[in-house]
PDB file of C-alpha atoms in Angstrom:
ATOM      1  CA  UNK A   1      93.779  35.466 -22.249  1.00  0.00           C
ATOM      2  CA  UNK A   2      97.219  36.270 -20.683  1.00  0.00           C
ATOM      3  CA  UNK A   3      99.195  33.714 -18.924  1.00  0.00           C
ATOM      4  CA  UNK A   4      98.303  35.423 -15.615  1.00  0.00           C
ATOM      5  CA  UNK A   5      94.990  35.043 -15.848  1.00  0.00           C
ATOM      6  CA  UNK A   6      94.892  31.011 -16.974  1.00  0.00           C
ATOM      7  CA  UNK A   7      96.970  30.310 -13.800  1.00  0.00           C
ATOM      8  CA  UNK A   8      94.341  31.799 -11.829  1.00  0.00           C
ATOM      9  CA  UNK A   9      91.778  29.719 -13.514  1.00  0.00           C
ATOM     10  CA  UNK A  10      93.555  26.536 -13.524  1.00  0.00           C
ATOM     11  CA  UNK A  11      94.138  27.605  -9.095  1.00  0.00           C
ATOM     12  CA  UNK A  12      90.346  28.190  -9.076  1.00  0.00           C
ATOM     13  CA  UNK A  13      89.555  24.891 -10.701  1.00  0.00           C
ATOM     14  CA  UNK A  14      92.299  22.668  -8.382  1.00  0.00           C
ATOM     15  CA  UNK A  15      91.074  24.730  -5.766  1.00  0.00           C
ATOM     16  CA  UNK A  16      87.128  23.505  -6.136  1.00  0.00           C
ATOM     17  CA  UNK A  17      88.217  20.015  -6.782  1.00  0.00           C
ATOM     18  CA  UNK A  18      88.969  19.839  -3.014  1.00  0.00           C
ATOM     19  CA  UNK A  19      86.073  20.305  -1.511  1.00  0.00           C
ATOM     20  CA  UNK A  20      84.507  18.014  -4.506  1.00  0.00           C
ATOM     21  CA  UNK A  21      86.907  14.992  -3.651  1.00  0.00           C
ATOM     22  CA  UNK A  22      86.142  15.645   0.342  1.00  0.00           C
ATOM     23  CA  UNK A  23      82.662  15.340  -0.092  1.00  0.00           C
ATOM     24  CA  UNK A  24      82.913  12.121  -2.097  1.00  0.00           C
ATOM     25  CA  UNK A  25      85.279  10.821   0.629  1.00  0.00           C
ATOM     26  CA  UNK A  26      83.165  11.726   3.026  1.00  0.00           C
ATOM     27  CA  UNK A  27      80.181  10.295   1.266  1.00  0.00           C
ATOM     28  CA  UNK A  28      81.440   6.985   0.683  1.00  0.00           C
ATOM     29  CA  UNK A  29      82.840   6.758   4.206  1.00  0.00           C
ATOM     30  CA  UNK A  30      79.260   6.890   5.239  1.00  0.00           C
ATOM     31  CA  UNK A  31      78.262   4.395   3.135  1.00  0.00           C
ATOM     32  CA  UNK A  32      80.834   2.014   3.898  1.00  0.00           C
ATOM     33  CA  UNK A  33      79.759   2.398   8.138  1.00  0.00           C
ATOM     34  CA  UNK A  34      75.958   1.811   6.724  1.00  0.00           C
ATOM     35  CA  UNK A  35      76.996  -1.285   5.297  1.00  0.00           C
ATOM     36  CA  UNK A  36      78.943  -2.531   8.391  1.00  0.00           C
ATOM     37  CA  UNK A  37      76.361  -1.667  11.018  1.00  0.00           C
ATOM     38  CA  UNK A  38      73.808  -3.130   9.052  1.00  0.00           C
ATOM     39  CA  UNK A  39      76.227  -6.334   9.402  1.00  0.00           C
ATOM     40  CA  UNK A  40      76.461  -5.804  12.579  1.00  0.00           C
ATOM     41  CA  UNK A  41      71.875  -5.955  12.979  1.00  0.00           C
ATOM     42  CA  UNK A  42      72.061  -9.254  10.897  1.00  0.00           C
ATOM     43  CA  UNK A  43      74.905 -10.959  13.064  1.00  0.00           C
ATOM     44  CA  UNK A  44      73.642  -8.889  16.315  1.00  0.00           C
ATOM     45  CA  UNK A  45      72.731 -12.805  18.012  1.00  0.00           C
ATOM     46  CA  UNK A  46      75.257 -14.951  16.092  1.00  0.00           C
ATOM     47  CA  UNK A  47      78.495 -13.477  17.573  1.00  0.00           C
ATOM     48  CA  UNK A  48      79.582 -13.064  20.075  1.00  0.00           C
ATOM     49  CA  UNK A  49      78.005 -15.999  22.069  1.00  0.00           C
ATOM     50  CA  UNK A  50      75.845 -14.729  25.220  1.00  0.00           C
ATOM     51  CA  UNK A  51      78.002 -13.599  28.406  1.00  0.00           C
ATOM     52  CA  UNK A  52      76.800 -13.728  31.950  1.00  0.00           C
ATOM     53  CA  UNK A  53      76.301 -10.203  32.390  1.00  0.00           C
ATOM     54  CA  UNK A  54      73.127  -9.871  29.543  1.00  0.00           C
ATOM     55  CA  UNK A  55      71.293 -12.829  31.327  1.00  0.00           C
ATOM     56  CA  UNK A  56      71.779 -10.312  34.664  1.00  0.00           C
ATOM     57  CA  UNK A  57      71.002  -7.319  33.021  1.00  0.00           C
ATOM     58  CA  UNK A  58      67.912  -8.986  30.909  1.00  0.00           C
ATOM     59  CA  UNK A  59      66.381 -10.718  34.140  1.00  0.00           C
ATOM     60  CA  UNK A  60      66.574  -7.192  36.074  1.00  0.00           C
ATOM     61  CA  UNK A  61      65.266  -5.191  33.096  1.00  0.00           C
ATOM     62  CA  UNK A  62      62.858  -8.303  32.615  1.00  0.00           C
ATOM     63  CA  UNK A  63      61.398  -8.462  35.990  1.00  0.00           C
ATOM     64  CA  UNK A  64      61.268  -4.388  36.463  1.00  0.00           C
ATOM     65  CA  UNK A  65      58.738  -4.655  33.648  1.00  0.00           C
ATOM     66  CA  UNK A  66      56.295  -7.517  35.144  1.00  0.00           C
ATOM     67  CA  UNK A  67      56.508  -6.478  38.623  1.00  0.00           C
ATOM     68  CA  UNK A  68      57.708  -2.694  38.815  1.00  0.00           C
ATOM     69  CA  UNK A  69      60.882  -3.805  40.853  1.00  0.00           C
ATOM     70  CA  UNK A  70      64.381  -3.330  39.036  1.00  0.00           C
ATOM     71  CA  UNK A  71      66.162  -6.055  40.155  1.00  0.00           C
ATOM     72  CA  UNK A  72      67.839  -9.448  39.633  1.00  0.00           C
ATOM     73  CA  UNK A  73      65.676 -12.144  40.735  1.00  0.00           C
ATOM     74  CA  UNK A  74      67.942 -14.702  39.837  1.00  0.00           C
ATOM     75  CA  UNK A  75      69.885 -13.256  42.909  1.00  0.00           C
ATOM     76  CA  UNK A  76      66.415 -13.675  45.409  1.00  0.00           C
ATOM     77  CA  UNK A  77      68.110 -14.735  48.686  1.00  0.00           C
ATOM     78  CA  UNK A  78      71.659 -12.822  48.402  1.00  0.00           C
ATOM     79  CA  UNK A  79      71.118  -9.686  47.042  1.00  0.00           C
ATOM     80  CA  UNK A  80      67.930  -9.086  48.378  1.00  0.00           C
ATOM     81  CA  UNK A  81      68.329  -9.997  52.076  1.00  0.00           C
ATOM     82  CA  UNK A  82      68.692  -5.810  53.271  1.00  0.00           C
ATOM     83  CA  UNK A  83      66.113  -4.953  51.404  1.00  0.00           C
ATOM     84  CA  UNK A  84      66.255  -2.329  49.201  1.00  0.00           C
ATOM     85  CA  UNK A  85      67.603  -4.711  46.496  1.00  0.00           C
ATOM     86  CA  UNK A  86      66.771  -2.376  43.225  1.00  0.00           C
ATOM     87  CA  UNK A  87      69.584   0.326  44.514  1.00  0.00           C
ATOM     88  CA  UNK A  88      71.947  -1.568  42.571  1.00  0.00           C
ATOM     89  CA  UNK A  89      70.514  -1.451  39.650  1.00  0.00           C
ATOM     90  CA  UNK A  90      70.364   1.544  37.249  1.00  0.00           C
ATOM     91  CA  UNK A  91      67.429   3.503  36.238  1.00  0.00           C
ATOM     92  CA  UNK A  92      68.887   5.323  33.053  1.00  0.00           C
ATOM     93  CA  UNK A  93      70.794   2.424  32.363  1.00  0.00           C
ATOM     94  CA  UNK A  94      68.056  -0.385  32.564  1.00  0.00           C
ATOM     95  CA  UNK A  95      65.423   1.705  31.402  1.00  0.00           C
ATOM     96  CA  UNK A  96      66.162   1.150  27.593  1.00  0.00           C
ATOM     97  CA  UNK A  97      66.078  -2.331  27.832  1.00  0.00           C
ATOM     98  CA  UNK A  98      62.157  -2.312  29.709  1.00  0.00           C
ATOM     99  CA  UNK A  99      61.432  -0.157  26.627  1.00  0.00           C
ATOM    100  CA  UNK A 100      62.836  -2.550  23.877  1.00  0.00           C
ATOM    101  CA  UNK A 101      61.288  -5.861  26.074  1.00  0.00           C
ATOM    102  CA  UNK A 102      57.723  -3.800  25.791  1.00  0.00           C
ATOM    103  CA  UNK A 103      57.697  -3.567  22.368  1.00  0.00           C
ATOM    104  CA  UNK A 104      59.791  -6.057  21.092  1.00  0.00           C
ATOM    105  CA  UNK A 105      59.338  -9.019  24.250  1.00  0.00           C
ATOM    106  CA  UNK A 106      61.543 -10.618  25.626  1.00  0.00           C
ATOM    107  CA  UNK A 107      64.945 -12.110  24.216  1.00  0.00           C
ATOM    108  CA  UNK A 108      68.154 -11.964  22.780  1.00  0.00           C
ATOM    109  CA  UNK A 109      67.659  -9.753  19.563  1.00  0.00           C
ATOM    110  CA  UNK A 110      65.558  -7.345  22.061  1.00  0.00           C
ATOM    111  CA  UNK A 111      68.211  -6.890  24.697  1.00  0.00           C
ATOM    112  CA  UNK A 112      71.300  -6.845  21.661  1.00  0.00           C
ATOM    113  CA  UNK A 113      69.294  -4.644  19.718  1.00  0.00           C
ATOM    114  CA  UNK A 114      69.301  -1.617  22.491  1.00  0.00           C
ATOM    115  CA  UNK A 115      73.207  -2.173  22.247  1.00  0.00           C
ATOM    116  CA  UNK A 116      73.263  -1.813  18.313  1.00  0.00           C
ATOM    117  CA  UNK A 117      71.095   1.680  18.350  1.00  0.00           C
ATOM    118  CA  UNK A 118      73.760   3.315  20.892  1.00  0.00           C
ATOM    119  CA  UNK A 119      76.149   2.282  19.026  1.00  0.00           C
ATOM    120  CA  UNK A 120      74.734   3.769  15.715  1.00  0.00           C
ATOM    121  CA  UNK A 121      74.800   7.373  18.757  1.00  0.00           C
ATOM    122  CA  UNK A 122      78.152   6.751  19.131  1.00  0.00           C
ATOM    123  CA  UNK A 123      79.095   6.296  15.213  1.00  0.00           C
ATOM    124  CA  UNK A 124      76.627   9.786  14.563  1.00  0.00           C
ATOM    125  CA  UNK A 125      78.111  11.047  17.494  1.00  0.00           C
ATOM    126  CA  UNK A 126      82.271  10.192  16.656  1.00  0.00           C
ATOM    127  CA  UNK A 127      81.473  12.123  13.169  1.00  0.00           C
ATOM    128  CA  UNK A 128      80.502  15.279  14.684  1.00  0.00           C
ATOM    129  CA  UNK A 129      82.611  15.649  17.231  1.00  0.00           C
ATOM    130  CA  UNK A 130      85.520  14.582  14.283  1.00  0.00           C
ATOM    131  CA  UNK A 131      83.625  17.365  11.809  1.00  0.00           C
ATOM    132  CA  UNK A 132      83.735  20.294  14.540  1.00  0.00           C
ATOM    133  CA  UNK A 133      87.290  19.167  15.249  1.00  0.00           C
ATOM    134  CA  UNK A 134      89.041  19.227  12.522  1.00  0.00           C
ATOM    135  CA  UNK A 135      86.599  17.899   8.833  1.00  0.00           C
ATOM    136  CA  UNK A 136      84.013  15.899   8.024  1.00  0.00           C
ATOM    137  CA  UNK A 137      86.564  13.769   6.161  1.00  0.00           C
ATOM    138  CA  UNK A 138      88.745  13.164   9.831  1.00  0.00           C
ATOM    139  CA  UNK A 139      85.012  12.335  11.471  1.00  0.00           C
ATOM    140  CA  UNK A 140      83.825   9.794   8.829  1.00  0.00           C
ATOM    141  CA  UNK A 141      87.282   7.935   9.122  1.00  0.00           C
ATOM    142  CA  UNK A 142      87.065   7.756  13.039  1.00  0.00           C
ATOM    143  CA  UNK A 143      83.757   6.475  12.710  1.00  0.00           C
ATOM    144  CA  UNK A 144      84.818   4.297   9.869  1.00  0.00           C
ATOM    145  CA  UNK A 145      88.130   2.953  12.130  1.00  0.00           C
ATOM    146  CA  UNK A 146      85.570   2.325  15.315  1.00  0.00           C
ATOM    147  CA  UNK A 147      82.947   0.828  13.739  1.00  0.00           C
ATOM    148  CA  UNK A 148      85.589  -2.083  12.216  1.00  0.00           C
ATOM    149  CA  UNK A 149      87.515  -2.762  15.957  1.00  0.00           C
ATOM    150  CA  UNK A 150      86.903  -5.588  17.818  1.00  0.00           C
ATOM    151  CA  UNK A 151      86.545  -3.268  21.012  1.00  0.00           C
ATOM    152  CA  UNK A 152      82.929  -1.885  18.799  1.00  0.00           C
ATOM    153  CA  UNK A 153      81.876  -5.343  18.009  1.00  0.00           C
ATOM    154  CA  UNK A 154      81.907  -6.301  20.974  1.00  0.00           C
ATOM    155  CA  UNK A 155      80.039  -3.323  22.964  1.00  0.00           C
ATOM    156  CA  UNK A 156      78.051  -2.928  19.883  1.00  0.00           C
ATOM    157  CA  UNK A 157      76.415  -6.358  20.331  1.00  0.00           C
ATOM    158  CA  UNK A 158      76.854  -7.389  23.981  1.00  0.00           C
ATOM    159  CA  UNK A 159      73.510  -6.473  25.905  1.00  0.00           C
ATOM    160  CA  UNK A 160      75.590  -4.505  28.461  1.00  0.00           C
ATOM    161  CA  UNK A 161      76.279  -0.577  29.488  1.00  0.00           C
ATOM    162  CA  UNK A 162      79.430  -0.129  27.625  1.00  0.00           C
ATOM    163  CA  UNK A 163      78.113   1.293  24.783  1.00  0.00           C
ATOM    164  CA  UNK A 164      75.864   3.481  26.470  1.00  0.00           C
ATOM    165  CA  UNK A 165      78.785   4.742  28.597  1.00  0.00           C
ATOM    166  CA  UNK A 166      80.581   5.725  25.592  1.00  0.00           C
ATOM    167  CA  UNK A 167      78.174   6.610  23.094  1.00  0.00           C
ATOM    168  CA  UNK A 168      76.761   9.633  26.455  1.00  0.00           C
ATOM    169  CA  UNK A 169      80.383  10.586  26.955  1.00  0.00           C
ATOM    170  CA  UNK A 170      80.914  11.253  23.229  1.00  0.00           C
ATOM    171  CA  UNK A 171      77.584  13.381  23.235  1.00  0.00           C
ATOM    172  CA  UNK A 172      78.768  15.095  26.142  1.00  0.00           C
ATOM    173  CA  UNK A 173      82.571  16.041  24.457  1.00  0.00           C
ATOM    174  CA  UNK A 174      80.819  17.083  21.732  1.00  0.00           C
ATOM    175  CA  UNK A 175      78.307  19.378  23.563  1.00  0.00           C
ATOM    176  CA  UNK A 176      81.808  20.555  25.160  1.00  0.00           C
ATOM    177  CA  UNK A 177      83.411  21.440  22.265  1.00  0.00           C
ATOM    178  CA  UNK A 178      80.083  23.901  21.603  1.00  0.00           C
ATOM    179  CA  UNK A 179      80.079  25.064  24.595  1.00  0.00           C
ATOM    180  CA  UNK A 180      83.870  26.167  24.300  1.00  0.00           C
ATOM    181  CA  UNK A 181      83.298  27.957  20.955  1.00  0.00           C
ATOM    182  CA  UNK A 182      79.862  29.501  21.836  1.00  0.00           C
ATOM    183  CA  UNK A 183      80.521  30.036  25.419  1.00  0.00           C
ATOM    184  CA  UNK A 184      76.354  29.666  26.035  1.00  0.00           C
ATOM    185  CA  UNK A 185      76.018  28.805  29.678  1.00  0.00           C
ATOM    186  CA  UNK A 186      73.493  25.873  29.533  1.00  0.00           C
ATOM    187  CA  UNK A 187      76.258  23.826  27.341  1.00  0.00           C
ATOM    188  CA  UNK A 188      78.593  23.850  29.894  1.00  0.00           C
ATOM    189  CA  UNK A 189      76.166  22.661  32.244  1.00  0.00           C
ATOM    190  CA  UNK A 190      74.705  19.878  29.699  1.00  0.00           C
ATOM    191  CA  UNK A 191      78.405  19.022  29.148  1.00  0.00           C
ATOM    192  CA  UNK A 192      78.957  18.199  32.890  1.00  0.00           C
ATOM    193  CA  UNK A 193      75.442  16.656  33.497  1.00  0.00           C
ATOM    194  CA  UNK A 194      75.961  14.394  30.596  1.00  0.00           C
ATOM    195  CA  UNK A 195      78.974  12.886  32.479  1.00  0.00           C
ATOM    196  CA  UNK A 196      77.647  13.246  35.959  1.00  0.00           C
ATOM    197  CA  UNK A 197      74.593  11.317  34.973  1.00  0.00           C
ATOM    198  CA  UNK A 198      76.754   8.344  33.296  1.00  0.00           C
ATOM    199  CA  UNK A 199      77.294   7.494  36.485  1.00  0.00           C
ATOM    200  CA  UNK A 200      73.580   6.543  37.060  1.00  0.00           C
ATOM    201  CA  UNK A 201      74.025   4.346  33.860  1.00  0.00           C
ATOM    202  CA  UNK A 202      77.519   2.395  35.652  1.00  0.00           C
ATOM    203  CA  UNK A 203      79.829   3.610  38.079  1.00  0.00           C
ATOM    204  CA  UNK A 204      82.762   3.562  35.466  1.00  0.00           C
ATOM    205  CA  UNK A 205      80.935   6.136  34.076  1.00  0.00           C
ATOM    206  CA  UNK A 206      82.689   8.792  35.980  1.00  0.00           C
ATOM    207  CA  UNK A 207      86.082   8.314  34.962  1.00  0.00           C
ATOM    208  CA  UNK A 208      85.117  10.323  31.677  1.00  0.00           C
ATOM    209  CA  UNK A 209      85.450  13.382  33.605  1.00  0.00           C
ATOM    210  CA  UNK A 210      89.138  12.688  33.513  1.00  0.00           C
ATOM    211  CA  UNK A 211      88.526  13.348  29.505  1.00  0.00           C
ATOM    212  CA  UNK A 212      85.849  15.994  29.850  1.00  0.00           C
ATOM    213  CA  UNK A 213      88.643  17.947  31.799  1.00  0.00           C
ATOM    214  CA  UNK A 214      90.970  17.129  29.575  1.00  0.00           C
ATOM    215  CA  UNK A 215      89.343  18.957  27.047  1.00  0.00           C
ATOM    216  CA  UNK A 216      88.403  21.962  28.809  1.00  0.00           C
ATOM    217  CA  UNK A 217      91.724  21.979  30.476  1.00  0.00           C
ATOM    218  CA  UNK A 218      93.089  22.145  26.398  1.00  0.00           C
ATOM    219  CA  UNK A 219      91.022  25.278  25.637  1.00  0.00           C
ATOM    220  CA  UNK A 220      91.495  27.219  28.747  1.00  0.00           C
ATOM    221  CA  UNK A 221      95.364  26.014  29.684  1.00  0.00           C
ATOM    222  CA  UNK A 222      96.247  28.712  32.353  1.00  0.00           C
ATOM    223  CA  UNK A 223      93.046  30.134  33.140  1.00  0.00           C
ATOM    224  CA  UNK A 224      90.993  27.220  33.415  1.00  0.00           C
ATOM    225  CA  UNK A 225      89.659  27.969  37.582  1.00  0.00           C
ATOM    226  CA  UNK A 226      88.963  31.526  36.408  1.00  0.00           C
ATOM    227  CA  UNK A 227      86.197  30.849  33.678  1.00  0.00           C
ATOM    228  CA  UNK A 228      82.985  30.507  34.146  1.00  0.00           C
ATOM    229  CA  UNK A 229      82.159  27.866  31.814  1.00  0.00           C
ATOM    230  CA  UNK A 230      84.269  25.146  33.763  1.00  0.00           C
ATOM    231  CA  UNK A 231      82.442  26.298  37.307  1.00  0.00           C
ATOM    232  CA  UNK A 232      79.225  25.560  34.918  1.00  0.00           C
ATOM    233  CA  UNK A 233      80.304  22.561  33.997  1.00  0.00           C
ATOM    234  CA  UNK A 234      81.513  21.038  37.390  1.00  0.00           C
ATOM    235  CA  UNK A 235      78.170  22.565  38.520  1.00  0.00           C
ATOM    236  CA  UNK A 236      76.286  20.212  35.673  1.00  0.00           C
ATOM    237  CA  UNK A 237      78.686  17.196  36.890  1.00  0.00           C
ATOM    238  CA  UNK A 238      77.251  17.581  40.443  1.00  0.00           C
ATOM    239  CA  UNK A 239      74.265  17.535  39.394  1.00  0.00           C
ATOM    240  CA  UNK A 240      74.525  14.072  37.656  1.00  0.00           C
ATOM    241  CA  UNK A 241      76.389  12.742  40.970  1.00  0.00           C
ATOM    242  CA  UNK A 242      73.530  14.112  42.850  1.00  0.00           C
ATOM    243  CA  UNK A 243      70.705  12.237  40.901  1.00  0.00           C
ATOM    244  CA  UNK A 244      72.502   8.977  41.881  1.00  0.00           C
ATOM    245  CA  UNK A 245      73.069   9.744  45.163  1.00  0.00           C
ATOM    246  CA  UNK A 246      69.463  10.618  45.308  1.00  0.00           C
ATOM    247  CA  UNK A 247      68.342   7.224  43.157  1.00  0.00           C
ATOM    248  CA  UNK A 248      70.371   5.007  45.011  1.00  0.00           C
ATOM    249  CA  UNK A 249      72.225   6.030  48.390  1.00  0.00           C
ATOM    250  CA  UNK A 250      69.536   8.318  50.396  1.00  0.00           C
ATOM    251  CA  UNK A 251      66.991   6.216  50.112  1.00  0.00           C
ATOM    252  CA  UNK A 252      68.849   3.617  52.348  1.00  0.00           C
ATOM    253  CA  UNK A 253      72.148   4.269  53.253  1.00  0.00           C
ATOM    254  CA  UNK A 254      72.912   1.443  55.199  1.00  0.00           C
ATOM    255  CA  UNK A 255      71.429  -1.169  52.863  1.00  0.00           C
ATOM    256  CA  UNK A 256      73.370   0.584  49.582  1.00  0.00           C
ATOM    257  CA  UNK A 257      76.516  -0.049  51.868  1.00  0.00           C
ATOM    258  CA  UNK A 258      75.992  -3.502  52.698  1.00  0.00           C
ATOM    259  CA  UNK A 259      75.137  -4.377  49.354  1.00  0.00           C
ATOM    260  CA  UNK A 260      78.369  -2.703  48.070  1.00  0.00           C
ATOM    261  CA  UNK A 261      79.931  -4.689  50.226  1.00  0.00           C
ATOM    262  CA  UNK A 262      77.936  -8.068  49.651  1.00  0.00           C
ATOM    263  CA  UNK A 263      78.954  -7.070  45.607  1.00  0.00           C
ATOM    264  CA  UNK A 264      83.005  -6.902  46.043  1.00  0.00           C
ATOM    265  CA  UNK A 265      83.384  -9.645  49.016  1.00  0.00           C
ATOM    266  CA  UNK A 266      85.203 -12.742  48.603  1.00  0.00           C
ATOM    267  CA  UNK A 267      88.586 -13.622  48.182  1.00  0.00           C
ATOM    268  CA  UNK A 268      89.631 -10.871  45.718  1.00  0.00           C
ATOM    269  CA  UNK A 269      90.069  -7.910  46.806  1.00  0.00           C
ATOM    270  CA  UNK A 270      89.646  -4.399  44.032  1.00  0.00           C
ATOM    271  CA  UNK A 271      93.299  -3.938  42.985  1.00  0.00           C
ATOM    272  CA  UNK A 272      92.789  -0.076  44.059  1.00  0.00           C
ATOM    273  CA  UNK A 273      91.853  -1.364  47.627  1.00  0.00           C
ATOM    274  CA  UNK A 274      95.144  -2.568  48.117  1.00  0.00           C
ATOM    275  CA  UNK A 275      97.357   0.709  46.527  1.00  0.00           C
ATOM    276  CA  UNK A 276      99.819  -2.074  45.524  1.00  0.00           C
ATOM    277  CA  UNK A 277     102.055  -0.861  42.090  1.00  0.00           C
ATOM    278  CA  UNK A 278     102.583  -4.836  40.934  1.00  0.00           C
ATOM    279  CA  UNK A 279      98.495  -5.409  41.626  1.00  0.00           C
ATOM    280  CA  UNK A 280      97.706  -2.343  39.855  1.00  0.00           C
ATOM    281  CA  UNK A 281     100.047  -2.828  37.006  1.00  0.00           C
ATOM    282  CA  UNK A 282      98.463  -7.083  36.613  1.00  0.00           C
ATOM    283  CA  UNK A 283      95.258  -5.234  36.676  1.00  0.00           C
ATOM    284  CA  UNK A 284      95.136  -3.236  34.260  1.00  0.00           C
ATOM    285  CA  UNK A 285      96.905  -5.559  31.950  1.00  0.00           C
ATOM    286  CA  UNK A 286      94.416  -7.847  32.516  1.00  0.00           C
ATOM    287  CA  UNK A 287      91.796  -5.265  31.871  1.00  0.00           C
ATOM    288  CA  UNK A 288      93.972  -4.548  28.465  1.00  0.00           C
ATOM    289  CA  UNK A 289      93.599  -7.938  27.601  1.00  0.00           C
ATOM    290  CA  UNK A 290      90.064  -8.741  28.322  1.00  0.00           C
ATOM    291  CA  UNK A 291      89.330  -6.122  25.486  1.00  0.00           C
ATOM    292  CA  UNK A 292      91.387  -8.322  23.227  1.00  0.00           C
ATOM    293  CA  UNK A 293      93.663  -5.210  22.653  1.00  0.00           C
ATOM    294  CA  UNK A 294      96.681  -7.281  23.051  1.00  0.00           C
ATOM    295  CA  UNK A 295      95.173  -9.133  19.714  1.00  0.00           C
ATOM    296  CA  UNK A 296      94.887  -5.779  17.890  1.00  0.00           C
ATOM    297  CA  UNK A 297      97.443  -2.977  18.322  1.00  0.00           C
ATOM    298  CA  UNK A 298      96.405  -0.487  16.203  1.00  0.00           C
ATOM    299  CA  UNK A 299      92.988  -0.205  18.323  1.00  0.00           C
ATOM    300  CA  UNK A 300      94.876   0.244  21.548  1.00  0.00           C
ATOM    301  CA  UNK A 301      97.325   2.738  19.603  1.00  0.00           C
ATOM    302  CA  UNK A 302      94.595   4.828  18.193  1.00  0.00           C
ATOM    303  CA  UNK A 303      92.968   4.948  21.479  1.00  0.00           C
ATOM    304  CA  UNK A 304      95.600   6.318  23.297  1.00  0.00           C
ATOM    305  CA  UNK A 305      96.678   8.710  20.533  1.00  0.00           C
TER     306      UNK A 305
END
């Protein structure tokens, strides 16, 4: 064998270790997310302690199963006095919960528990969007770096819409990223409708459009008001917006107004309400902190990278 031809082989043999050693990276990247969100089901009611908002969401999701009615009655007297009092609470979003008190009953495991399974969504769904992006390697290490922040732990066992929020926006980047590639029409339009409908789940839900535009804004560049797909898209969006408005606003307009209202009066006013630059800026340092980001850096840097 000539010199020429044992360099090839020794190429060819580096070369297939690659994709060996990815795989096995890969693998045990997996297993090493198993392990923690199994931690995560045996600690799901240990830590954190319970916060207000899961004895709301509970006693809504609670009641809607005894007496058909999704709301709070913990809040009979204040936030029931227009009538009309289940408008503020979500039917995707609340719906879960029902399910998991159906089956399970009711308590703290059962309402923590629906919080654990979107977050295993959100781990599946990080690793494909990660895998279609760039490897499967770069997808198991995002989901790897998520599932050990304190931002996961948190949303990942609080009985609250956080998770949900992110865990459907994921899906709906990653349906994105199809539709970009395949250009089918129906993927734009789940793409938009994924988003548009997290705002059924919580209002907050529609500032992921600002991402979802991001990333057809990335592909397109230029042309982005002349393709089809983001017309589709928008199109799927309004549809979402249009299921809430139809859920919650049209069936009483003035009572889903005056309980708005009834829900942000008092003393403190919304920080947007007042367009104030020092308000805004406390505000969303305070929002920065409440995730404990200022406690953990590299969560907050990998975020905004």
């Amino acid at each position: 064998m000539n010199l020429l031809a044992k360099s090839k082989d020794r190429a060819g043999v580096a070369y297939g270790a690659i994709p060996r050693a990815e795989t096995i990276l890969a693998l045990l990247g997996v297993l090493a997310v198993v392990v923690i969100e199994i931690s995560h089901l045996v600690l799901l009611t240990s830590y954190p302690s319970v916060f207000i908002d899961e004895a709301w969401n509970a006693n809504a999701a609670w009641n809607w199963l005894q007496t058909g009615v999704n709301f709070d009655p913990m809040h009979a007297g204040t936030m029931d006095q227009y009538g009309y009092e289940w408008l503020r609470w979500p039917v995707i979003g609340n719906a879960p919960y029902l399910a998991s008190f159906a089956v399970l009953g009711l308590g703290v495991f059962q309402a923590r528990l629906v919080s654990w399974l979107f977050g295993v969504v959100l781990i599946i769904a990080t690793i494909m969007v990660g895998r279609r992006s760039y490897s499967m390697v770069t997808g198991v290490l995002a989901a790897l770096i998520l599932s050990l922040s304190f931002p996961f732990l948190q949303a990942n066992h609080y009985a609250r819409w956080d998770i949900m929020l992110a865990a459907v926006a994921m899906i709906s980047y990653g349906v994105a990223l199809v539709a970009l590639e395949k250009n089918r029409w129906w993927t734009h339009l789940l793409a938009g409708l994924l988003v548009g409908i997290s705002v059924e789940i919580h209002q907050n839900g529609i500032l992921f459009a600002l991402g979802l535009a991001a990333v057809y804004l990335a592909f397109y560049k230029t042309k982005i008001l002349r393709q089809k797909g983001t017309w589709l898209c928008a199109a799927g969006g309004l549809l979402g917006i249009g299921f809430y408005v139809a859920v919650h606003i049209l069936p009483s307009p003035s009572a889903y107004s005056d309980l708005f209202s009834l829900s942000f009066a008092g003393p403190h006013k919304i920080p947007i309400q007042s367009l104030n630059p020092v308000d805004l800026l406390a505000s969303a340092r305070a929002e920065i902190g409440r995730y404990r980001f200022f406690e953990n850096y590299l969560d907050f840097a990998l975020i905004g990278a």
